[in-house]
Amino acid sequence: MNRNYSKELDRILQNPENKGRKLLLHSCCAPCSSYVLAYLRSFFRITVFYFNPNITEDTEYQKRAAEQKRLIAEMNARLAEDILCAQNTAAGVCVGNEKPAGESVCTGRADAYPIEILEGDYDAKVFFERVKGLEQCREGGERCFACFELRLAETAEQAKALGADYFTTTLTISPLKNASKINEIGERLSGRYGVTFLPSDFKKKDGYKQSIELSGRYGLYRQDYCGCVFSRQEREHSRREADKESAGK
């Protein structure tokens, strides 16, 4: 029977005992994390774990890591503004923050939590060693599953060390990623490390669409391939084929 991971997550969020618990959130990139952070920061105290040795070019890695840090800094800055706005609104004074449609006064999200970030070690050799023998797999296959497990295992280990209540990943927001497989891997690692895996399918409820909108709002760099040299080569091949087809019309 197919599980609805989105509904499973909703049930967890509806439990008031989970309010304020610690979540270590593996993030693959700033654009994918944007919606997830906006969605979860009112429920959990989130630390973003940026661990992506699959990004096999150093300059690309540094660019994506910088965007992740910038996004978190800006979201925290806006949170501080929202809290101040909510405090002034409660006192009957609006300080001029953007008002929601139909509201006469601004309503800050004072119930949200600041976001922290932890950057993991970066060494692309770790990724190449893990996927050795799987180089010829198509994108979305066994090579990707090995990559998911590499990043989620490190997340689970860090979550245990930090005393986090939950760990999860932003990866399920992508329409190109196998959410069932990601959840399966996460739950298996949960048993190994003794930290609860938070189920998710973040692309549901227009999550992916909202991540695109938030990326535009924050002016985020949106990469067009997953990160590894294999996904880049496959994307370039697809482009060449599309150009040939277009030229032939």
Short mmCIF file of C-alpha atoms in Angstrom, two decimals:
data_model
loop_
_atom_site.label_atom_id
_atom_site.label_comp_id
_atom_site.label_asym_id
_atom_site.label_seq_id
_atom_site.Cartn_x
_atom_site.Cartn_y
_atom_site.Cartn_z
CA MET A 1 0.00 0.00 0.00
CA ASN A 2 1.34 3.42 -0.95
CA ARG A 3 1.93 5.65 2.04
CA ASN A 4 1.02 9.32 2.12
CA TYR A 5 4.11 10.80 3.74
CA SER A 6 2.69 14.30 3.55
CA LYS A 7 -0.29 13.32 5.71
CA GLU A 8 1.99 11.46 8.12
CA LEU A 9 3.99 14.66 8.57
CA ASP A 10 0.81 16.67 9.12
CA ARG A 11 -0.22 14.34 11.94
CA ILE A 12 3.13 14.87 13.63
CA LEU A 13 2.83 18.64 13.27
CA GLN A 14 -0.67 18.60 14.75
CA ASN A 15 0.65 17.07 17.98
CA PRO A 16 1.27 19.99 20.36
CA GLU A 17 3.93 17.96 22.18
CA ASN A 18 6.16 18.29 19.11
CA LYS A 19 6.14 22.09 19.20
CA GLY A 20 9.68 23.36 19.68
CA ARG A 21 11.42 20.01 19.28
CA LYS A 22 14.84 19.96 17.60
CA LEU A 23 15.05 19.04 13.92
CA LEU A 24 18.26 18.52 11.97
CA LEU A 25 17.27 19.24 8.38
CA HIS A 26 19.60 18.06 5.64
CA SER A 27 19.47 20.59 2.83
CA CYS A 28 20.52 19.90 -0.73
CA CYS A 29 20.36 23.59 -1.72
CA ALA A 30 18.86 26.94 -0.80
CA PRO A 31 15.96 26.86 -3.31
CA CYS A 32 14.73 23.47 -2.10
CA SER A 33 15.11 24.45 1.54
CA SER A 34 13.22 27.75 1.16
CA TYR A 35 9.72 26.27 1.28
CA VAL A 36 10.64 23.58 3.82
CA LEU A 37 12.03 26.17 6.23
CA ALA A 38 9.04 28.47 5.77
CA TYR A 39 6.74 25.50 6.38
CA LEU A 40 8.44 23.96 9.41
CA ARG A 41 10.02 26.84 11.34
CA SER A 42 6.86 27.46 13.36
CA PHE A 43 6.87 23.86 14.56
CA PHE A 44 10.52 22.94 15.09
CA ARG A 45 13.78 24.47 16.21
CA ILE A 46 15.64 23.82 12.98
CA THR A 47 19.33 23.41 12.33
CA VAL A 48 20.07 23.12 8.62
CA PHE A 49 22.78 20.56 7.89
CA TYR A 50 24.47 21.41 4.62
CA PHE A 51 26.27 18.23 3.62
CA ASN A 52 26.60 17.64 -0.11
CA PRO A 53 29.83 15.96 -1.27
CA ASN A 54 27.91 14.98 -4.41
CA ILE A 55 28.52 18.51 -5.72
CA THR A 56 31.69 17.52 -7.49
CA GLU A 57 32.98 20.95 -8.57
CA ASP A 58 34.44 23.06 -5.77
CA THR A 59 33.30 26.38 -7.24
CA GLU A 60 29.73 25.09 -7.65
CA TYR A 61 29.75 23.77 -4.09
CA GLN A 62 30.95 27.07 -2.67
CA LYS A 63 28.34 29.00 -4.64
CA ARG A 64 25.49 26.80 -3.41
CA ALA A 65 26.75 26.81 0.19
CA ALA A 66 26.93 30.61 0.16
CA GLU A 67 23.36 30.84 -1.12
CA GLN A 68 22.18 28.53 1.65
CA LYS A 69 23.80 30.71 4.30
CA ARG A 70 22.44 33.90 2.73
CA LEU A 71 18.91 32.52 2.64
CA ILE A 72 19.01 31.56 6.32
CA ALA A 73 20.42 34.94 7.29
CA GLU A 74 17.66 36.73 5.40
CA MET A 75 14.92 34.48 6.77
CA ASN A 76 16.19 35.11 10.31
CA ALA A 77 16.30 38.85 9.65
CA ARG A 78 12.72 38.80 8.42
CA LEU A 79 11.71 36.74 11.43
CA ALA A 80 13.16 39.40 13.73
CA GLU A 81 11.16 42.03 11.84
CA ASP A 82 8.02 39.90 12.09
CA ILE A 83 8.43 39.49 15.84
CA LEU A 84 8.88 43.23 16.30
CA CYS A 85 5.89 43.84 14.06
CA ALA A 86 3.74 41.40 16.04
CA GLN A 87 4.75 43.04 19.31
CA ASN A 88 3.86 46.48 18.01
CA THR A 89 0.62 45.22 16.52
CA ALA A 90 -0.37 43.78 19.91
CA ALA A 91 0.32 47.21 21.36
CA GLY A 92 -1.86 48.81 18.69
CA VAL A 93 1.00 50.23 16.62
CA CYS A 94 1.95 49.01 13.14
CA VAL A 95 5.56 49.66 12.17
CA GLY A 96 4.89 49.32 8.47
CA ASN A 97 5.64 45.71 7.63
CA GLU A 98 3.82 44.24 4.65
CA LYS A 99 0.22 43.44 5.54
CA PRO A 100 -1.51 40.24 4.43
CA ALA A 101 -4.28 40.71 1.88
CA GLY A 102 -7.49 41.80 3.54
CA GLU A 103 -5.85 42.64 6.88
CA SER A 104 -5.99 46.12 8.35
CA VAL A 105 -2.91 45.53 10.51
CA CYS A 106 0.23 43.48 10.01
CA THR A 107 0.47 40.08 11.67
CA GLY A 108 4.03 38.97 12.40
CA ARG A 109 4.88 35.28 12.81
CA ALA A 110 6.13 35.57 16.36
CA ASP A 111 5.64 31.82 16.90
CA ALA A 112 8.45 30.89 14.48
CA TYR A 113 11.97 29.97 15.57
CA PRO A 114 15.33 31.28 14.36
CA ILE A 115 17.16 28.88 12.03
CA GLU A 116 20.71 27.68 12.64
CA ILE A 117 23.11 26.17 10.14
CA LEU A 118 25.80 23.50 10.37
CA GLU A 119 28.03 22.89 7.36
CA GLY A 120 29.41 19.40 7.00
CA ASP A 121 32.83 18.45 5.68
CA TYR A 122 33.17 18.80 1.93
CA ASP A 123 35.17 16.18 0.06
CA ALA A 124 33.90 15.03 -3.34
CA LYS A 125 36.08 11.91 -3.07
CA VAL A 126 33.64 10.59 -0.46
CA PHE A 127 30.88 10.70 -3.07
CA PHE A 128 32.96 9.07 -5.81
CA GLU A 129 33.95 6.25 -3.48
CA ARG A 130 30.33 5.61 -2.51
CA VAL A 131 29.05 5.43 -6.10
CA LYS A 132 31.97 3.44 -7.53
CA GLY A 133 30.60 0.91 -9.99
CA LEU A 134 27.38 2.88 -10.44
CA GLU A 135 28.76 5.56 -12.74
CA GLN A 136 26.71 4.39 -15.74
CA CYS A 137 23.37 4.35 -13.90
CA ARG A 138 20.77 6.75 -15.20
CA GLU A 139 19.80 9.73 -13.10
CA GLY A 140 17.21 8.69 -10.54
CA GLY A 141 18.48 5.12 -10.22
CA GLU A 142 20.80 3.17 -7.93
CA ARG A 143 23.58 5.77 -8.02
CA CYS A 144 21.17 8.38 -6.68
CA PHE A 145 19.92 6.00 -3.99
CA ALA A 146 23.50 5.47 -2.82
CA CYS A 147 23.97 9.24 -2.76
CA PHE A 148 20.78 9.73 -0.71
CA GLU A 149 22.01 7.19 1.83
CA LEU A 150 25.45 8.80 2.04
CA ARG A 151 23.98 12.18 2.92
CA LEU A 152 21.20 10.91 5.16
CA ALA A 153 23.53 8.64 7.15
CA GLU A 154 25.77 11.59 7.96
CA THR A 155 22.68 13.62 8.88
CA ALA A 156 21.44 10.91 11.23
CA GLU A 157 24.86 10.63 12.85
CA GLN A 158 25.04 14.39 13.38
CA ALA A 159 21.46 14.45 14.69
CA LYS A 160 22.38 11.86 17.30
CA ALA A 161 25.49 13.80 18.32
CA LEU A 162 23.50 17.03 18.65
CA GLY A 163 20.67 15.44 20.61
CA ALA A 164 18.10 16.30 17.94
CA ASP A 165 14.61 14.83 18.23
CA TYR A 166 14.19 14.37 14.48
CA PHE A 167 16.18 14.40 11.25
CA THR A 168 14.96 14.67 7.67
CA THR A 169 15.91 16.10 4.27
CA THR A 170 14.68 18.64 1.74
CA LEU A 171 15.25 16.14 -1.09
CA THR A 172 11.58 15.09 -1.27
CA ILE A 173 10.57 18.51 -2.57
CA SER A 174 11.95 17.69 -6.02
CA PRO A 175 9.55 16.13 -8.56
CA LEU A 176 12.61 14.30 -9.91
CA LYS A 177 13.45 12.56 -6.62
CA ASN A 178 11.88 9.30 -5.43
CA ALA A 179 10.19 10.34 -2.18
CA SER A 180 9.26 6.78 -1.22
CA LYS A 181 12.88 5.65 -1.54
CA ILE A 182 14.15 8.64 0.42
CA ASN A 183 11.70 7.92 3.25
CA GLU A 184 12.60 4.23 3.17
CA ILE A 185 16.30 5.05 3.54
CA GLY A 186 15.62 7.59 6.27
CA GLU A 187 13.54 5.17 8.32
CA ARG A 188 16.17 2.44 8.01
CA LEU A 189 18.86 4.84 9.23
CA SER A 190 16.58 5.94 12.05
CA GLY A 191 16.74 2.43 13.46
CA ARG A 192 20.52 2.33 13.09
CA TYR A 193 21.22 5.67 14.78
CA GLY A 194 18.33 5.87 17.23
CA VAL A 195 16.97 9.23 16.02
CA THR A 196 13.44 9.55 14.64
CA PHE A 197 13.20 10.23 10.92
CA LEU A 198 10.59 12.86 10.03
CA PRO A 199 8.55 11.56 7.05
CA SER A 200 7.93 13.96 4.22
CA ASP A 201 6.89 14.53 0.65
CA PHE A 202 7.48 18.26 0.52
CA LYS A 203 6.49 18.63 -3.14
CA LYS A 204 2.88 17.92 -2.13
CA LYS A 205 0.51 20.83 -1.44
CA ASP A 206 2.32 22.88 -4.10
CA GLY A 207 5.55 22.73 -2.12
CA TYR A 208 7.75 22.64 -5.21
CA LYS A 209 5.80 25.50 -6.80
CA GLN A 210 6.13 27.55 -3.63
CA SER A 211 9.87 26.87 -3.52
CA ILE A 212 10.17 28.42 -6.99
CA GLU A 213 8.19 31.46 -5.84
CA LEU A 214 10.33 31.84 -2.71
CA SER A 215 13.50 31.47 -4.78
CA GLY A 216 12.34 34.43 -6.84
CA ARG A 217 11.45 36.44 -3.76
CA TYR A 218 14.91 35.92 -2.26
CA GLY A 219 16.73 36.09 -5.59
CA LEU A 220 18.26 32.64 -5.12
CA TYR A 221 20.61 30.94 -7.54
CA ARG A 222 18.70 27.97 -8.99
CA GLN A 223 21.02 25.31 -10.41
CA ASP A 224 19.77 23.18 -13.32
CA TYR A 225 21.35 19.88 -12.28
CA CYS A 226 21.56 17.92 -9.03
CA GLY A 227 25.24 18.51 -8.38
CA CYS A 228 27.37 15.57 -9.45
CA VAL A 229 29.32 15.37 -12.68
CA PHE A 230 27.05 12.56 -13.87
CA SER A 231 23.86 14.60 -13.49
CA ARG A 232 25.53 17.55 -15.22
CA GLN A 233 26.58 15.37 -18.16
CA GLU A 234 23.08 13.94 -18.47
CA ARG A 235 21.56 17.43 -18.41
CA GLU A 236 23.98 18.65 -21.07
CA HIS A 237 23.16 15.63 -23.24
CA SER A 238 19.44 16.34 -22.89
CA ARG A 239 20.01 19.94 -23.92
CA ARG A 240 21.95 18.94 -27.01
CA GLU A 241 19.22 16.51 -28.02
CA ALA A 242 16.56 19.17 -27.48
CA ASP A 243 18.56 21.65 -29.57
CA LYS A 244 18.88 19.12 -32.40
CA GLU A 245 15.16 18.44 -32.31
CA SER A 246 14.38 22.14 -32.29
CA ALA A 247 16.75 22.79 -35.20
CA GLY A 248 15.13 20.02 -37.24
CA LYS A 249 11.65 21.54 -37.05
#
